[in-house]
PDB file of C-alpha atoms in Angstrom:
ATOM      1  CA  UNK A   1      15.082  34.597 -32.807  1.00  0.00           C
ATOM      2  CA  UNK A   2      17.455  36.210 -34.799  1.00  0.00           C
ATOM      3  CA  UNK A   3      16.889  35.746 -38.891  1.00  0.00           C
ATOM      4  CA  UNK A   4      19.968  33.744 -40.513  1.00  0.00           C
ATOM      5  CA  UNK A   5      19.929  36.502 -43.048  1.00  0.00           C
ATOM      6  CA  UNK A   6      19.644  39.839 -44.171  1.00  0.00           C
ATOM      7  CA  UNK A   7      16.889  41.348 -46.074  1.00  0.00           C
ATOM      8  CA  UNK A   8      18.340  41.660 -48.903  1.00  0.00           C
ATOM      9  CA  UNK A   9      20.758  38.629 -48.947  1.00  0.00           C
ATOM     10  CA  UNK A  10      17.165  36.476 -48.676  1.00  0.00           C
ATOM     11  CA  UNK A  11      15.757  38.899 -51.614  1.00  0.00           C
ATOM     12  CA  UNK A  12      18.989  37.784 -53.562  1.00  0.00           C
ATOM     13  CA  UNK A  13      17.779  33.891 -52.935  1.00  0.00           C
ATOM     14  CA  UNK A  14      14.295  34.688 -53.902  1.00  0.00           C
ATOM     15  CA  UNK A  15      15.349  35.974 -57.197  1.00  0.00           C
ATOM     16  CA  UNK A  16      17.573  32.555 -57.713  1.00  0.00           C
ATOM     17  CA  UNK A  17      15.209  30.284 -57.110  1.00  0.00           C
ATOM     18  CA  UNK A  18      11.780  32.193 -58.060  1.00  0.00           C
ATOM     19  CA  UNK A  19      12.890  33.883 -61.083  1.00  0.00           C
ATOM     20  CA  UNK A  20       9.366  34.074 -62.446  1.00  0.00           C
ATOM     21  CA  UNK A  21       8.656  36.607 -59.837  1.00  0.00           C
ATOM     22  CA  UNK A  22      12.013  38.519 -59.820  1.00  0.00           C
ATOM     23  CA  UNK A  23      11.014  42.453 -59.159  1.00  0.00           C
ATOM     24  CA  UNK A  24       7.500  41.609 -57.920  1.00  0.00           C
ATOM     25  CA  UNK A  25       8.552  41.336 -54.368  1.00  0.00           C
ATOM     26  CA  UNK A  26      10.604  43.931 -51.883  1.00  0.00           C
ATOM     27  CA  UNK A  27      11.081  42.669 -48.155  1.00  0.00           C
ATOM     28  CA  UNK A  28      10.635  45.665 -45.862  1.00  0.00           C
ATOM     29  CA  UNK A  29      11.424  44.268 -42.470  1.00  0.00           C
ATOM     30  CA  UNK A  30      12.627  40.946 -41.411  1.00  0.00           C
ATOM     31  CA  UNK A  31      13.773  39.400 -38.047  1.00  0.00           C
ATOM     32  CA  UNK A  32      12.959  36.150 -36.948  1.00  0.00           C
ATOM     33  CA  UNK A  33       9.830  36.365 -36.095  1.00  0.00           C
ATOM     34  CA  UNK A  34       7.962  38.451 -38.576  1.00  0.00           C
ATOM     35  CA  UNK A  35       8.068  40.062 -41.991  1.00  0.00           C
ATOM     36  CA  UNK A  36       6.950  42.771 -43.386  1.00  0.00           C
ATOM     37  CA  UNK A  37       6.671  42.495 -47.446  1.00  0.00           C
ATOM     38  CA  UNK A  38       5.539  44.397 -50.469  1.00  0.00           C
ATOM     39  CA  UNK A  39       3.647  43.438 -53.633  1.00  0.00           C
ATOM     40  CA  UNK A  40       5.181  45.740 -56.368  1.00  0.00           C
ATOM     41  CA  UNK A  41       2.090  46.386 -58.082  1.00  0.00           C
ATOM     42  CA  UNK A  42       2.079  46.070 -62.224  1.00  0.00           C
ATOM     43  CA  UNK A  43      -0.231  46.210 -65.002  1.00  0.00           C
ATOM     44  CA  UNK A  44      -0.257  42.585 -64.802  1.00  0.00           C
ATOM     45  CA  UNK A  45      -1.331  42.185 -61.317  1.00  0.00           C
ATOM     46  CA  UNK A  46      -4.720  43.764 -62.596  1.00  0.00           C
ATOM     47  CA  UNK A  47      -8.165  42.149 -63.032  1.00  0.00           C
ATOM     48  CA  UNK A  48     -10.716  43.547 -65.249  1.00  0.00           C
ATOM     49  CA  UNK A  49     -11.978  46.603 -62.559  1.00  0.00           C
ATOM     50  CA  UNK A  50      -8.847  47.697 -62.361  1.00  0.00           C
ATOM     51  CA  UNK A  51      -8.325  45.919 -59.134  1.00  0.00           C
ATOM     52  CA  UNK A  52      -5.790  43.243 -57.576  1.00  0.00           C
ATOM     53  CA  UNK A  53      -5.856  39.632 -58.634  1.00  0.00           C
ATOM     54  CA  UNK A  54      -6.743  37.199 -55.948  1.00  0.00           C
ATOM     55  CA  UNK A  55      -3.760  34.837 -57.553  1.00  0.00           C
ATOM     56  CA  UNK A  56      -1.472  37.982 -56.587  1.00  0.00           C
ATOM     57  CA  UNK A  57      -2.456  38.603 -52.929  1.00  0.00           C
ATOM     58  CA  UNK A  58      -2.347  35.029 -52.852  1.00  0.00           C
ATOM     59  CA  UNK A  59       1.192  34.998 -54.339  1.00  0.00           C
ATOM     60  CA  UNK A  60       2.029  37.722 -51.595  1.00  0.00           C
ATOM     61  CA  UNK A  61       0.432  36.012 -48.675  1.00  0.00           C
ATOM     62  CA  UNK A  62       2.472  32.402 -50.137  1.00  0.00           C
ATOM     63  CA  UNK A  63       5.783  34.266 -50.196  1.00  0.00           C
ATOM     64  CA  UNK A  64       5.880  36.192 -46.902  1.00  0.00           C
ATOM     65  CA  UNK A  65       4.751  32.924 -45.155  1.00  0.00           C
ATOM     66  CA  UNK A  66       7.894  31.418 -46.955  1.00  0.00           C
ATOM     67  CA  UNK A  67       9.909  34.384 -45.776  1.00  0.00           C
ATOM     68  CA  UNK A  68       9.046  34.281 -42.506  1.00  0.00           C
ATOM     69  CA  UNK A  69       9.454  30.330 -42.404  1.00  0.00           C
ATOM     70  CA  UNK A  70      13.290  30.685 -44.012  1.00  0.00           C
ATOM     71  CA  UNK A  71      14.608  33.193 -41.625  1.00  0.00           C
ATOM     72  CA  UNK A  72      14.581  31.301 -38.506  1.00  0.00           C
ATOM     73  CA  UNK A  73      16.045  28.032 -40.211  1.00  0.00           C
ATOM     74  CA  UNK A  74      18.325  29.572 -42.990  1.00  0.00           C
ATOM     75  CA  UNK A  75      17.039  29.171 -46.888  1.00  0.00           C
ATOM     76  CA  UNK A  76      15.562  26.469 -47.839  1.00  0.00           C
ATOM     77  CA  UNK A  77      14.312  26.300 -51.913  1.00  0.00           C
ATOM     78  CA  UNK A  78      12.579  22.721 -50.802  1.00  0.00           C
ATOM     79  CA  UNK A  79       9.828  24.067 -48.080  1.00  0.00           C
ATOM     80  CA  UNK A  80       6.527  23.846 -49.439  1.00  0.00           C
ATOM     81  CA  UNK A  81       3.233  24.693 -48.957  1.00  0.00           C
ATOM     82  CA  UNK A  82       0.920  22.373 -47.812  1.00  0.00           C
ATOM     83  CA  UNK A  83      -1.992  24.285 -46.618  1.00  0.00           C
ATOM     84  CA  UNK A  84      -3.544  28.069 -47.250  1.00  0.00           C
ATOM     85  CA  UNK A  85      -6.552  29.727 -45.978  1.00  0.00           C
ATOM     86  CA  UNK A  86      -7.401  32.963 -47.440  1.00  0.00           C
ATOM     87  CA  UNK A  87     -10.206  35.961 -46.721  1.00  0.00           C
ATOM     88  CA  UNK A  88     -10.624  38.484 -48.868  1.00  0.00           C
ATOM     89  CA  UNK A  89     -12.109  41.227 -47.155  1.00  0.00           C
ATOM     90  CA  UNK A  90     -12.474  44.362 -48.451  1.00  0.00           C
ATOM     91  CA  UNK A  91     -11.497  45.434 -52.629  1.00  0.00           C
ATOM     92  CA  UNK A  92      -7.504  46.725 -52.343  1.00  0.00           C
ATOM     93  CA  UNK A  93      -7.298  50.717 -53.100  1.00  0.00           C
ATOM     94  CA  UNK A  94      -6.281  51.057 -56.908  1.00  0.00           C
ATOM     95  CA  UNK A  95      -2.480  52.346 -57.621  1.00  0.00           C
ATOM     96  CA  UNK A  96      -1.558  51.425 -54.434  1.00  0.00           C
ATOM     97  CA  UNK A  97       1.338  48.388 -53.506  1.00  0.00           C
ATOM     98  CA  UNK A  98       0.194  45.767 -51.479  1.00  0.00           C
ATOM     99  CA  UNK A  99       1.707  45.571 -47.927  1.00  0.00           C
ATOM    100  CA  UNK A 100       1.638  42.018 -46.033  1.00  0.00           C
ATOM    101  CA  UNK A 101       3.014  41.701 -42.480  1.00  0.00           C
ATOM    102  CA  UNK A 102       3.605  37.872 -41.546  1.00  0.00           C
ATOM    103  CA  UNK A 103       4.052  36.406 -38.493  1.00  0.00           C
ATOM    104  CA  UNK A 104       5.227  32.933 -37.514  1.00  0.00           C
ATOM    105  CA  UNK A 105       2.683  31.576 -34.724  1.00  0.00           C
ATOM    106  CA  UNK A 106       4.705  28.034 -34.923  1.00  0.00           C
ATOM    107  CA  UNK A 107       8.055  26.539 -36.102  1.00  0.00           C
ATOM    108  CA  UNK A 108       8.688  22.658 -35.449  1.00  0.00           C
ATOM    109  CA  UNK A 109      10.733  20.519 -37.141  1.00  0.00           C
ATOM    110  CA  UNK A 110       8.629  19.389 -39.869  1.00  0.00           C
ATOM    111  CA  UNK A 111       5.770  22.128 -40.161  1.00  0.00           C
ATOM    112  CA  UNK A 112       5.284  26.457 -39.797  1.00  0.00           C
ATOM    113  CA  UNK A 113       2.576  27.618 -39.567  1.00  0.00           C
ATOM    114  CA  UNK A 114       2.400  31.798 -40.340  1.00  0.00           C
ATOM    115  CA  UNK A 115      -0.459  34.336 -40.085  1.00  0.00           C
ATOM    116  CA  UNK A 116      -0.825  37.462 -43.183  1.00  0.00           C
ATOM    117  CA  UNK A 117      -2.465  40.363 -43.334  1.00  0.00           C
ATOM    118  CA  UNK A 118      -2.574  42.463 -46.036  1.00  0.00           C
ATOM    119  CA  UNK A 119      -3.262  45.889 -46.998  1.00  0.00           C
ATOM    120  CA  UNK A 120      -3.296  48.701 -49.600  1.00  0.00           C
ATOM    121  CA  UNK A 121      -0.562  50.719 -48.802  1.00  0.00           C
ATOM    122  CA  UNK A 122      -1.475  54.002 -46.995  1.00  0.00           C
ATOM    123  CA  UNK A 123      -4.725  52.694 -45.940  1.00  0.00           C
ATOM    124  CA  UNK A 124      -5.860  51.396 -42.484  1.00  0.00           C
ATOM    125  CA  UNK A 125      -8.478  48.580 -43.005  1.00  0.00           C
ATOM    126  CA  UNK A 126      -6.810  45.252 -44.057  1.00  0.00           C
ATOM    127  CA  UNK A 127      -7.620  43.366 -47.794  1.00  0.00           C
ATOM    128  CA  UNK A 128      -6.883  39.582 -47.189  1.00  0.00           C
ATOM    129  CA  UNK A 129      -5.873  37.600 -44.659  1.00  0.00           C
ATOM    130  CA  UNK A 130      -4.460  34.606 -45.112  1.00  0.00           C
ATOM    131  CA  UNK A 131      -3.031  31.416 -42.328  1.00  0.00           C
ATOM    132  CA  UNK A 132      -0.673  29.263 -44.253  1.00  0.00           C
ATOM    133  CA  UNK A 133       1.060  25.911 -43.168  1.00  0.00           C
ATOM    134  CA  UNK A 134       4.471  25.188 -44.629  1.00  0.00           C
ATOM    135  CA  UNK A 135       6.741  21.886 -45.061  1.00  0.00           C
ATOM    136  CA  UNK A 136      10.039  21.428 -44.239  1.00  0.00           C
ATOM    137  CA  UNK A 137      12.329  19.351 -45.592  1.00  0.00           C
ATOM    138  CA  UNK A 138      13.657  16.799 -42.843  1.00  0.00           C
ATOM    139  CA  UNK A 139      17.720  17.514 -43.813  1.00  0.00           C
ATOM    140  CA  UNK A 140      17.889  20.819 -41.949  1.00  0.00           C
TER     141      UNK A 140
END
């Protein structure tokens, strides 16, 4: 499927309707079946440790599913999520952006459902994985 926007006209959406995340994010592949996005990582995307939050891989897992869900249909600020299962596998390398690559197993009408993976960038072994469900609003 082709996406109903570009990369960066969807990153332009993002920061309209999720300004509380504006900068976090960077989308470095899209069509319209997958996504490939980065977690911009801050000072405040720390733990004690020095390592990632589990709210922000869980934040980057949430939006790629959301990516992925919007480029087949067009943008929609109403799709929620209604379900999220996450694994945390392995602690993510320090200094290092996180890198998730999402891909849409199913798109119906009223439901996606998207697969995650996440890594450090740079390294091989995946950090999380995550399967998320999303909800779409009937008046597409």
């Amino acid at each position: 499927m082709e996406p109903k926007f570009t990369a960066s006209e969807m990153m332009d959406f993002l920061d309209e309707v999720f300004p509380q995340v504006r900068g976090d994010f960077a989308i470095d592949h899209l069509d319209g079946e997958t996504v490939t996005m980065r977690l911009k990582v801050g000072e405040r995307h720390l733990r004690p440790g020095g390592t990632i939050s589990g709210p922000s891989m869980f934040a980057l897992a949430d939006v790629t599913a959301y990516v992925a869900t919007m480029a087949p249909i067009g943008k929609e600020a109403l799709a929620v999520t209604t379900n999220i299962s996450m694994d945390f596998m392995r602690k993510p390398a320090g200094g290092r952006d996180l890198i998730a690559r999402g891909t849409l197993l199913k798109l119906g009408r009223a439901l996606s459902v998207t697969d995650v993976l996440i890594w450090s960038d740079g390294v091989d072994k995946p950090v999380a994985r995550a399967s998320l469900t999303y909800s779409i609003p009937p008046s597409r």
